[in-house]
mmCIF file of C-alpha atoms in Angstrom:
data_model
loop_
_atom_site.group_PDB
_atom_site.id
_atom_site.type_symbol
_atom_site.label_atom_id
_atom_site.label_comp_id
_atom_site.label_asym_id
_atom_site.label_seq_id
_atom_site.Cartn_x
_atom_site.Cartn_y
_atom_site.Cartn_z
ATOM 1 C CA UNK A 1 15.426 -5.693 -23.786
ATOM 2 C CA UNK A 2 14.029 -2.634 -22.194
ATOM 3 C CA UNK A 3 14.307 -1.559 -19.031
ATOM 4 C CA UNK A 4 10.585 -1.754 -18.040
ATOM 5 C CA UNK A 5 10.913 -5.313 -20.179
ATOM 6 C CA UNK A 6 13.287 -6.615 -18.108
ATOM 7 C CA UNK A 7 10.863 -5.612 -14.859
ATOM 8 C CA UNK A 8 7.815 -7.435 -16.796
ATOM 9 C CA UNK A 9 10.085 -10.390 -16.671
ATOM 10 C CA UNK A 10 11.556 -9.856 -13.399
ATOM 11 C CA UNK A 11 7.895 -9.446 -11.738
ATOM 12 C CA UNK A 12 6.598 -12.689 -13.153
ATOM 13 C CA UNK A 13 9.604 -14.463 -12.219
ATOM 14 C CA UNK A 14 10.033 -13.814 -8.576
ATOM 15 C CA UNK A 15 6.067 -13.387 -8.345
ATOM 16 C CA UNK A 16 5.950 -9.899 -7.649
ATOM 17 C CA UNK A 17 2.847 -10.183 -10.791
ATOM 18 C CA UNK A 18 2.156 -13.398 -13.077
ATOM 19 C CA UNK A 19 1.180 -15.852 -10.273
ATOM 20 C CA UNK A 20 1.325 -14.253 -7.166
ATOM 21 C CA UNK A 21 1.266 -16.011 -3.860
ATOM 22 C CA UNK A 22 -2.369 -14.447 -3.014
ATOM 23 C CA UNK A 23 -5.166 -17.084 -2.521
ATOM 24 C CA UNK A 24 -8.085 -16.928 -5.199
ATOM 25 C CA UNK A 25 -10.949 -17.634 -2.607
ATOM 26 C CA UNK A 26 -8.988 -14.759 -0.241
ATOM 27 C CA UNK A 27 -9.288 -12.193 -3.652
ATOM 28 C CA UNK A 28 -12.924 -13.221 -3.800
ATOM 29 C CA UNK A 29 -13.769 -13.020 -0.009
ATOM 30 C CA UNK A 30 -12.365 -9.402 0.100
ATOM 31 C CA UNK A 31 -14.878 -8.877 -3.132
ATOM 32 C CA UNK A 32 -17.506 -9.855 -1.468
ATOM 33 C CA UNK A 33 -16.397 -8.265 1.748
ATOM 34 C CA UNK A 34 -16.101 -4.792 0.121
ATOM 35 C CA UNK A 35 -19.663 -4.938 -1.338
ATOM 36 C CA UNK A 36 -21.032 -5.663 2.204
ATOM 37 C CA UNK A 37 -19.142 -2.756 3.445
ATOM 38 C CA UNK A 38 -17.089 -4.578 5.747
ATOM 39 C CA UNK A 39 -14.504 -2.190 7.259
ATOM 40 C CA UNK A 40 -11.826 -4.789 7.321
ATOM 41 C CA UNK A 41 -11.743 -4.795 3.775
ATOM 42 C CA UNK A 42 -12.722 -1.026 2.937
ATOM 43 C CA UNK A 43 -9.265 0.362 4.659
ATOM 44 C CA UNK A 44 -10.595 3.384 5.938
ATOM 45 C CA UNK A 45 -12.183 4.074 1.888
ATOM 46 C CA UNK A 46 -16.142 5.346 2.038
ATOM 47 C CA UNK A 47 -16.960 4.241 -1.537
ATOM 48 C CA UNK A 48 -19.354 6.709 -3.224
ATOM 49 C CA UNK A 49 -20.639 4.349 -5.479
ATOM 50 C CA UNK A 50 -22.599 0.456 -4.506
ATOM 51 C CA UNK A 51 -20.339 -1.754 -5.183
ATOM 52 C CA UNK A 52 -21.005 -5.041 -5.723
ATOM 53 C CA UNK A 53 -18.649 -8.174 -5.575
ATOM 54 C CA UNK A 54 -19.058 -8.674 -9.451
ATOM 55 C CA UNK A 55 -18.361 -4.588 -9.782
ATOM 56 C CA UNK A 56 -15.355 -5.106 -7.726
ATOM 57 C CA UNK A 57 -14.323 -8.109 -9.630
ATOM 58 C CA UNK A 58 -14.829 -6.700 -12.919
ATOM 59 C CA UNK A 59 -12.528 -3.384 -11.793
ATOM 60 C CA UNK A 60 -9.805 -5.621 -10.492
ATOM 61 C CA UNK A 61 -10.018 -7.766 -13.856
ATOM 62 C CA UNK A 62 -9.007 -4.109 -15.319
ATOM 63 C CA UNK A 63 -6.899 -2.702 -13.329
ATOM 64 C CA UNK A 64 -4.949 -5.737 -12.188
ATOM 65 C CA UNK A 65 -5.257 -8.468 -14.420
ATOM 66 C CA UNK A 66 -7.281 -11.313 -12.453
ATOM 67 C CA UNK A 67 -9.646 -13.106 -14.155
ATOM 68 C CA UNK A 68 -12.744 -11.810 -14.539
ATOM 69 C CA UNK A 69 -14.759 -15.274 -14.060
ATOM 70 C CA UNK A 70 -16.802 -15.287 -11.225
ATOM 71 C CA UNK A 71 -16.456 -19.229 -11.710
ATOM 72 C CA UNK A 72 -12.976 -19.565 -11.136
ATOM 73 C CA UNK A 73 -12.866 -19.841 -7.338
ATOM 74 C CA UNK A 74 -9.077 -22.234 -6.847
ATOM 75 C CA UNK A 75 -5.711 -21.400 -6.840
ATOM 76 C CA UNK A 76 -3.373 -18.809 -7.120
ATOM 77 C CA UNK A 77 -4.325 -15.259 -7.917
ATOM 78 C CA UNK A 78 -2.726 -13.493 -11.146
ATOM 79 C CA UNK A 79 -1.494 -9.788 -11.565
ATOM 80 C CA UNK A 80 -0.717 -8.966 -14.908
ATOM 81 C CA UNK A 81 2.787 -7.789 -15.305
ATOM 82 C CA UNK A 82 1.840 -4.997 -17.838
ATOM 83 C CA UNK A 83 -0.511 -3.310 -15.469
ATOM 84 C CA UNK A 84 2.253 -3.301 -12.806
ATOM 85 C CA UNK A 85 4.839 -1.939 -14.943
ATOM 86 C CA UNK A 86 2.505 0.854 -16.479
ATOM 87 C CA UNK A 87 1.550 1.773 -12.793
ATOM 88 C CA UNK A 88 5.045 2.098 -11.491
ATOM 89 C CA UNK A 89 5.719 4.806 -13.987
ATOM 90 C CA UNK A 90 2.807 6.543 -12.747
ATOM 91 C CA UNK A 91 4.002 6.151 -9.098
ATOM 92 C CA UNK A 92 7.260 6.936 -10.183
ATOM 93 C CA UNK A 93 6.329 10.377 -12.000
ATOM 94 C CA UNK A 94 4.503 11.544 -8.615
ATOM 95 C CA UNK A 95 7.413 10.400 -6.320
ATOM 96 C CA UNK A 96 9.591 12.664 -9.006
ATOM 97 C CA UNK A 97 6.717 15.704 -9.077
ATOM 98 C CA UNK A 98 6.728 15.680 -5.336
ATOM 99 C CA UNK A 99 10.724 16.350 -5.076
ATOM 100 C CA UNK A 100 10.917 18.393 -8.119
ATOM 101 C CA UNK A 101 8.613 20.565 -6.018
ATOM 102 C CA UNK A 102 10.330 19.841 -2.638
ATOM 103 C CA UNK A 103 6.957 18.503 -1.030
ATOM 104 C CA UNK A 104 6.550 17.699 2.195
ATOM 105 C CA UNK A 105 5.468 13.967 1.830
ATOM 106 C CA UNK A 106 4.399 11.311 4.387
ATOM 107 C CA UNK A 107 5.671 7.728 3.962
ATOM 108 C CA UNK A 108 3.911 5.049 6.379
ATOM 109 C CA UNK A 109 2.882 0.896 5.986
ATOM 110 C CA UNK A 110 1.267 -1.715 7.317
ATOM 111 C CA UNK A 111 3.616 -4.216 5.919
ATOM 112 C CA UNK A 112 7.137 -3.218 8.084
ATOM 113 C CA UNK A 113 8.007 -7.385 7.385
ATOM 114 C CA UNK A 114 7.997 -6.602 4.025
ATOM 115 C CA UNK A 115 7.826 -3.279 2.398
ATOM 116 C CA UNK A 116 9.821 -1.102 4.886
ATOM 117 C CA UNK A 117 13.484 -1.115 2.844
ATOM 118 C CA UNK A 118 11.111 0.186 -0.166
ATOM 119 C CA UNK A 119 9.380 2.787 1.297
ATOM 120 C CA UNK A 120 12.679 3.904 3.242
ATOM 121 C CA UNK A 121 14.737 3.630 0.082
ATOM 122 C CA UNK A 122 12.007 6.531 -1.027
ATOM 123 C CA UNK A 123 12.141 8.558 2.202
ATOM 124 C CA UNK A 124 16.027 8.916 1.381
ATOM 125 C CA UNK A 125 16.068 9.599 -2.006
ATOM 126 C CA UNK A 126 12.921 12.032 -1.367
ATOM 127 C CA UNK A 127 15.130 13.654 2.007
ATOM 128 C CA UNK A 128 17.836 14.058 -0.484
ATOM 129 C CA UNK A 129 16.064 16.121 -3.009
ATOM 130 C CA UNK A 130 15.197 18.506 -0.696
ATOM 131 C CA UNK A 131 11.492 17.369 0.754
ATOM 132 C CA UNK A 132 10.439 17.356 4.002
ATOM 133 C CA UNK A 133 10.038 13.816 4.517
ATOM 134 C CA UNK A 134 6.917 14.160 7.870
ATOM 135 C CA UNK A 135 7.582 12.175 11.405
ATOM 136 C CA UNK A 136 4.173 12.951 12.684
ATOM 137 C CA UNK A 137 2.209 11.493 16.044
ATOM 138 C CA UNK A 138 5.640 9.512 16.711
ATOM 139 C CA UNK A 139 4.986 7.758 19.880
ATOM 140 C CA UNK A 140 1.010 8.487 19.509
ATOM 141 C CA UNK A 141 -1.186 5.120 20.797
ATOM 142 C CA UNK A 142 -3.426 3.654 18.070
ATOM 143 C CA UNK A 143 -5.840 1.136 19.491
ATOM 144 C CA UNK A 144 -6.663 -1.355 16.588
ATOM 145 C CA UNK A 145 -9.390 -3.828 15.985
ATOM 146 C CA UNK A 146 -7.876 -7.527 15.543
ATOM 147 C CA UNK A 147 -9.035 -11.016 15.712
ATOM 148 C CA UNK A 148 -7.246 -11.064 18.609
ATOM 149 C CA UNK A 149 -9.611 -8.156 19.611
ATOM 150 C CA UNK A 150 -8.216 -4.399 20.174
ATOM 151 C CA UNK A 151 -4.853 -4.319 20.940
ATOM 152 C CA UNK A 152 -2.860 -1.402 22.319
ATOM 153 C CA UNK A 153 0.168 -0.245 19.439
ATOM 154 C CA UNK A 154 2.426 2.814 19.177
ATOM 155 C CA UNK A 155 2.978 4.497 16.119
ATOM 156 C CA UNK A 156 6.493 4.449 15.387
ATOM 157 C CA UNK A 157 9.102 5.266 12.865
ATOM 158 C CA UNK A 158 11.992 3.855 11.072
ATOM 159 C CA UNK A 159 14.303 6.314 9.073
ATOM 160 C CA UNK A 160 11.156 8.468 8.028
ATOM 161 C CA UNK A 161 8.272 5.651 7.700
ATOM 162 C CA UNK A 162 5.717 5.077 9.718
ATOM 163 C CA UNK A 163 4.654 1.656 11.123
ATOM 164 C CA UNK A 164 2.787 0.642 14.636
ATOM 165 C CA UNK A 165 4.020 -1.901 16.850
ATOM 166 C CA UNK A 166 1.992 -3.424 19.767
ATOM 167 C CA UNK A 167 3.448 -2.406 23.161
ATOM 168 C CA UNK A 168 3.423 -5.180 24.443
ATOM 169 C CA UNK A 169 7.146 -6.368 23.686
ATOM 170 C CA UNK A 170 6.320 -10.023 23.772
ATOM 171 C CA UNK A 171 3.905 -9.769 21.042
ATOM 172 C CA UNK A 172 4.346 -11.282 17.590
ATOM 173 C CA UNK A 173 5.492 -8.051 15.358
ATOM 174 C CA UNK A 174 6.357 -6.132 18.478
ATOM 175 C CA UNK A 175 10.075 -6.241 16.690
ATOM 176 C CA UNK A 176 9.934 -5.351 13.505
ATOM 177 C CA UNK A 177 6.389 -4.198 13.452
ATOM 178 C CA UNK A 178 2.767 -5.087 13.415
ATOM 179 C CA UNK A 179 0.968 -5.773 9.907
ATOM 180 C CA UNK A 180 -2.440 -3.905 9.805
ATOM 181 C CA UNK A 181 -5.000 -2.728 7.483
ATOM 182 C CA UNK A 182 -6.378 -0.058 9.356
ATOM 183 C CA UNK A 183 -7.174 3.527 8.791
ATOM 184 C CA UNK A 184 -5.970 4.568 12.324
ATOM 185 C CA UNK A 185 -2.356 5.164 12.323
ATOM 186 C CA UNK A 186 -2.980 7.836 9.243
ATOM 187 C CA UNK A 187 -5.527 9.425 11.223
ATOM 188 C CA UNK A 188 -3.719 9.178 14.416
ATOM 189 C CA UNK A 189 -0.645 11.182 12.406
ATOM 190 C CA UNK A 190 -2.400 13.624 10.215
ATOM 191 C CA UNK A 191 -4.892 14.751 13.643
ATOM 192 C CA UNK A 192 -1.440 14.926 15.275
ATOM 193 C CA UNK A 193 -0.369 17.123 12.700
ATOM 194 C CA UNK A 194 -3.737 19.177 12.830
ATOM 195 C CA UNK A 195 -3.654 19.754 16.539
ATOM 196 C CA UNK A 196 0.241 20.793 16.849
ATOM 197 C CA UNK A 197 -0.458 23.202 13.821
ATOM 198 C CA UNK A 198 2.095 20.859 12.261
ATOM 199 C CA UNK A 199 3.270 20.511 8.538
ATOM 200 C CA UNK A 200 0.802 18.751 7.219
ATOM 201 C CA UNK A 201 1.758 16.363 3.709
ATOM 202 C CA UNK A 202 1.024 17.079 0.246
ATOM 203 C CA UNK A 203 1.710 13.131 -0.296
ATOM 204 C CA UNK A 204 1.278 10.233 1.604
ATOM 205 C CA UNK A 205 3.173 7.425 0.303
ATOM 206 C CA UNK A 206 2.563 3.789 1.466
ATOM 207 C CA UNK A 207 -0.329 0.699 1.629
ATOM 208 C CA UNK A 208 -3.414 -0.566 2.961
ATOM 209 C CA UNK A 209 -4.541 2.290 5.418
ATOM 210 C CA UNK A 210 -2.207 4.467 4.907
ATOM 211 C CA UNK A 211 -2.884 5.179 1.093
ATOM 212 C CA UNK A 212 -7.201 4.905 1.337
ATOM 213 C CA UNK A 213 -7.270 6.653 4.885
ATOM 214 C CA UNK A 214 -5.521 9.333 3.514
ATOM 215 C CA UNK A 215 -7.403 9.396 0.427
ATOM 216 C CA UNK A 216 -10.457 9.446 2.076
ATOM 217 C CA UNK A 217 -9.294 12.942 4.244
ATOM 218 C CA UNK A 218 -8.719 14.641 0.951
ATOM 219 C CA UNK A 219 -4.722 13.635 0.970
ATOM 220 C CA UNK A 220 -3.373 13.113 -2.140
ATOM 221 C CA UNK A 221 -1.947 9.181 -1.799
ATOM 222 C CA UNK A 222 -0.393 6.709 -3.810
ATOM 223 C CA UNK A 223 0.880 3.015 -3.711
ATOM 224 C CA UNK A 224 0.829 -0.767 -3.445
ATOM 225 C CA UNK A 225 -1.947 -3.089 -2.935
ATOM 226 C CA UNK A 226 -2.060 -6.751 -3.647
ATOM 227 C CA UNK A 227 -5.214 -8.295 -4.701
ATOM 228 C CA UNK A 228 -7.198 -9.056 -1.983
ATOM 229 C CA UNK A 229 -6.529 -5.185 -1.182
ATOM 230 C CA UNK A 230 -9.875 -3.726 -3.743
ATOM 231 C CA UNK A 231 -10.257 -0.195 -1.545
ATOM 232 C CA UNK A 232 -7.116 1.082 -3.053
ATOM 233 C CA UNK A 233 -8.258 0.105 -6.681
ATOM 234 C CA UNK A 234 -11.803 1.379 -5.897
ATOM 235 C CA UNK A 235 -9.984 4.409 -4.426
ATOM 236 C CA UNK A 236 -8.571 5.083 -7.586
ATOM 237 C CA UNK A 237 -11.570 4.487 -9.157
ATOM 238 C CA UNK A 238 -13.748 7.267 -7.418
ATOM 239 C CA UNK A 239 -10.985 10.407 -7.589
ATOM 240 C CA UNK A 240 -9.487 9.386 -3.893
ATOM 241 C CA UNK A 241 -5.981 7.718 -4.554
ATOM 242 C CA UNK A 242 -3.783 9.067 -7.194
ATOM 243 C CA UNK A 243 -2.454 5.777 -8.176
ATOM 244 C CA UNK A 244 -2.597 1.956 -7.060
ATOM 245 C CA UNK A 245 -0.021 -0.385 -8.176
ATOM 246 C CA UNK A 246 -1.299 -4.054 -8.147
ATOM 247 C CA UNK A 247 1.704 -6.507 -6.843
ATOM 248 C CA UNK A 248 2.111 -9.091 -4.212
ATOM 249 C CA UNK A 249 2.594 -7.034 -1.686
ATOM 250 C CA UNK A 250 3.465 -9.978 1.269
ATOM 251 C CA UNK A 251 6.557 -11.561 -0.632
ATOM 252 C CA UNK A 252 10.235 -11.499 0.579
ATOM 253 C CA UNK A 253 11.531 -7.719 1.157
ATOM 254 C CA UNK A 254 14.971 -8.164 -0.888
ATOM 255 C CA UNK A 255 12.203 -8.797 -4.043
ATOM 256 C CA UNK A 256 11.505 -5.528 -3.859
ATOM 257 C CA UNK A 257 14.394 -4.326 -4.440
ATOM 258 C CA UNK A 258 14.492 -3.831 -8.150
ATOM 259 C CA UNK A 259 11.416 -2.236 -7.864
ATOM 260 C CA UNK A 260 13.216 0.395 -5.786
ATOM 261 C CA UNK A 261 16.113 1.128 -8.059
ATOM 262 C CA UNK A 262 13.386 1.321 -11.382
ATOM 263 C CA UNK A 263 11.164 3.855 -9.331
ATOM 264 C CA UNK A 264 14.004 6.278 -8.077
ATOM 265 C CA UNK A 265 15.483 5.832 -11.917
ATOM 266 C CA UNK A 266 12.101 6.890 -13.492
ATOM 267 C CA UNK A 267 11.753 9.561 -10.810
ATOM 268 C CA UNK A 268 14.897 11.180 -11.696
ATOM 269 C CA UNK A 269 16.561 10.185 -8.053
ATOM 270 C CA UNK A 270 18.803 7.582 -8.665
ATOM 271 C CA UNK A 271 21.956 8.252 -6.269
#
């Protein structure tokens, strides 16, 4: 079998893509969410275009692989393997582009639980080959809207990714990190950037706010949304992110790790 057959199989079996843990009525929600213009759901992303729920639907049906029936409303959401597979490459060729051409590159998530071995896995190989890999606003405040209300984090990095914890230690996340959708910390580390006179990145790698508020500032961005996550797809859609891989993007971290080995493989960075 194949390499990127053996992922197809791999994805569906660990539910990385096939049947992912994501709630159908919580895909549909953000649908409807993002054609209200709800900035909880839009990720920092200023769509050009009016979208409606059943445009957004339709797009994720194609660039995803949910179904495309407004009827079905149950269960567990679907990703279809294929479409993951065929956007890895893509993500992989730009991760290889960027340190072919020793790019600086900015790496930074909202999902530190989950996705922070990947995206530090990257930051190494990427550090290895020669590109700047950008620590920018570290220690910076980033006041975020919750339902707990606004809370108070710090933007903060682990071996060359960016995350925000909230200050106060006895918080939930205040750990390993706070999980966020919002815009902010990107802002709060390219404006960082701006006012020092800073490097500023010619990639930002990551999720969720990091990849459509970049996007939206004219940064080229790539990566991972799940889907309930439509601003990176619609992103993608309008010219503002590079590429969006659809995957369960809230599953164990060690499932990720064959991900991680395919990517740096098809990038050329395999150590």
């Amino acid at each position: 079998m194949t390499g990127a057959g053996w992922l197809r199989e791999y994805l569906a079996a660990v539910g990385l893509a096939g049947v992912v843990g994501t709630s159908r009525e919580g895909s549909l929600r953000s649908y409807q969410l993002f054609g209200e213009r709800d900035p909880r759901v839009l990720l920092g992303l200023d769509p050009v275009a009016r979208w409606s729920a059943a445009d957004v639907l339709a797009l994720m049906a194609a660039r995803c692989g949910v179904s495309g029936d407004p009827g079905q409303r149950t269960g567990r959401d679907v990703i279809d393997p294929v479409l993951t597979v065929a956007a890895l490459d893509a993500f992989a060729e730009r991760i290889g582009l960027a340190a072919e051409r020793g790019e600086p590159v900015l790496l930074g998530t909202g999902h530190p639980g989950r996705l922070l071995e990947f995206y530090v896995s990257l930051a190494g190989a990427l550090s290895a080959a020669g590109c700047e890999v950008l620590i920018l606003g570290e220690g910076s405040r980033v006041d975020i809207t919750t339902r707990f209300g606004v809370r108070t984090h710090r933007l903060d990095y682990a071996r060359g990714v960016a995350f925000v914890r909230e200050r106060d230690p006895g918080c939930a996340g205040g750990e390993t990190g706070a999980h966020t959708h919002s815009p902010l910390p990107v802002r709060v580390a390219l404006a960082a950037a701006a006012a020092s006179g800073g490097l500023l990145p010619a990639l930002v790698v990551g999720d969720h706010g990091w990849v459509c508020g970049a996007g939206q500032l004219g940064f080229e961005a790539i990566g991972l949304g799940d889907t309930d996550d439509p601003a990176l797809f619609v992103g993608q859609a309008e010219g503002r992110v590079s590429v969006a891989v659809p995957i369960d993007d809230a599953a164990r971290s060690v499932y990720y790790r064959p991900l991680t080995r395919y990517v740096l493989k098809r990038a050329c960075l395999s150590q």
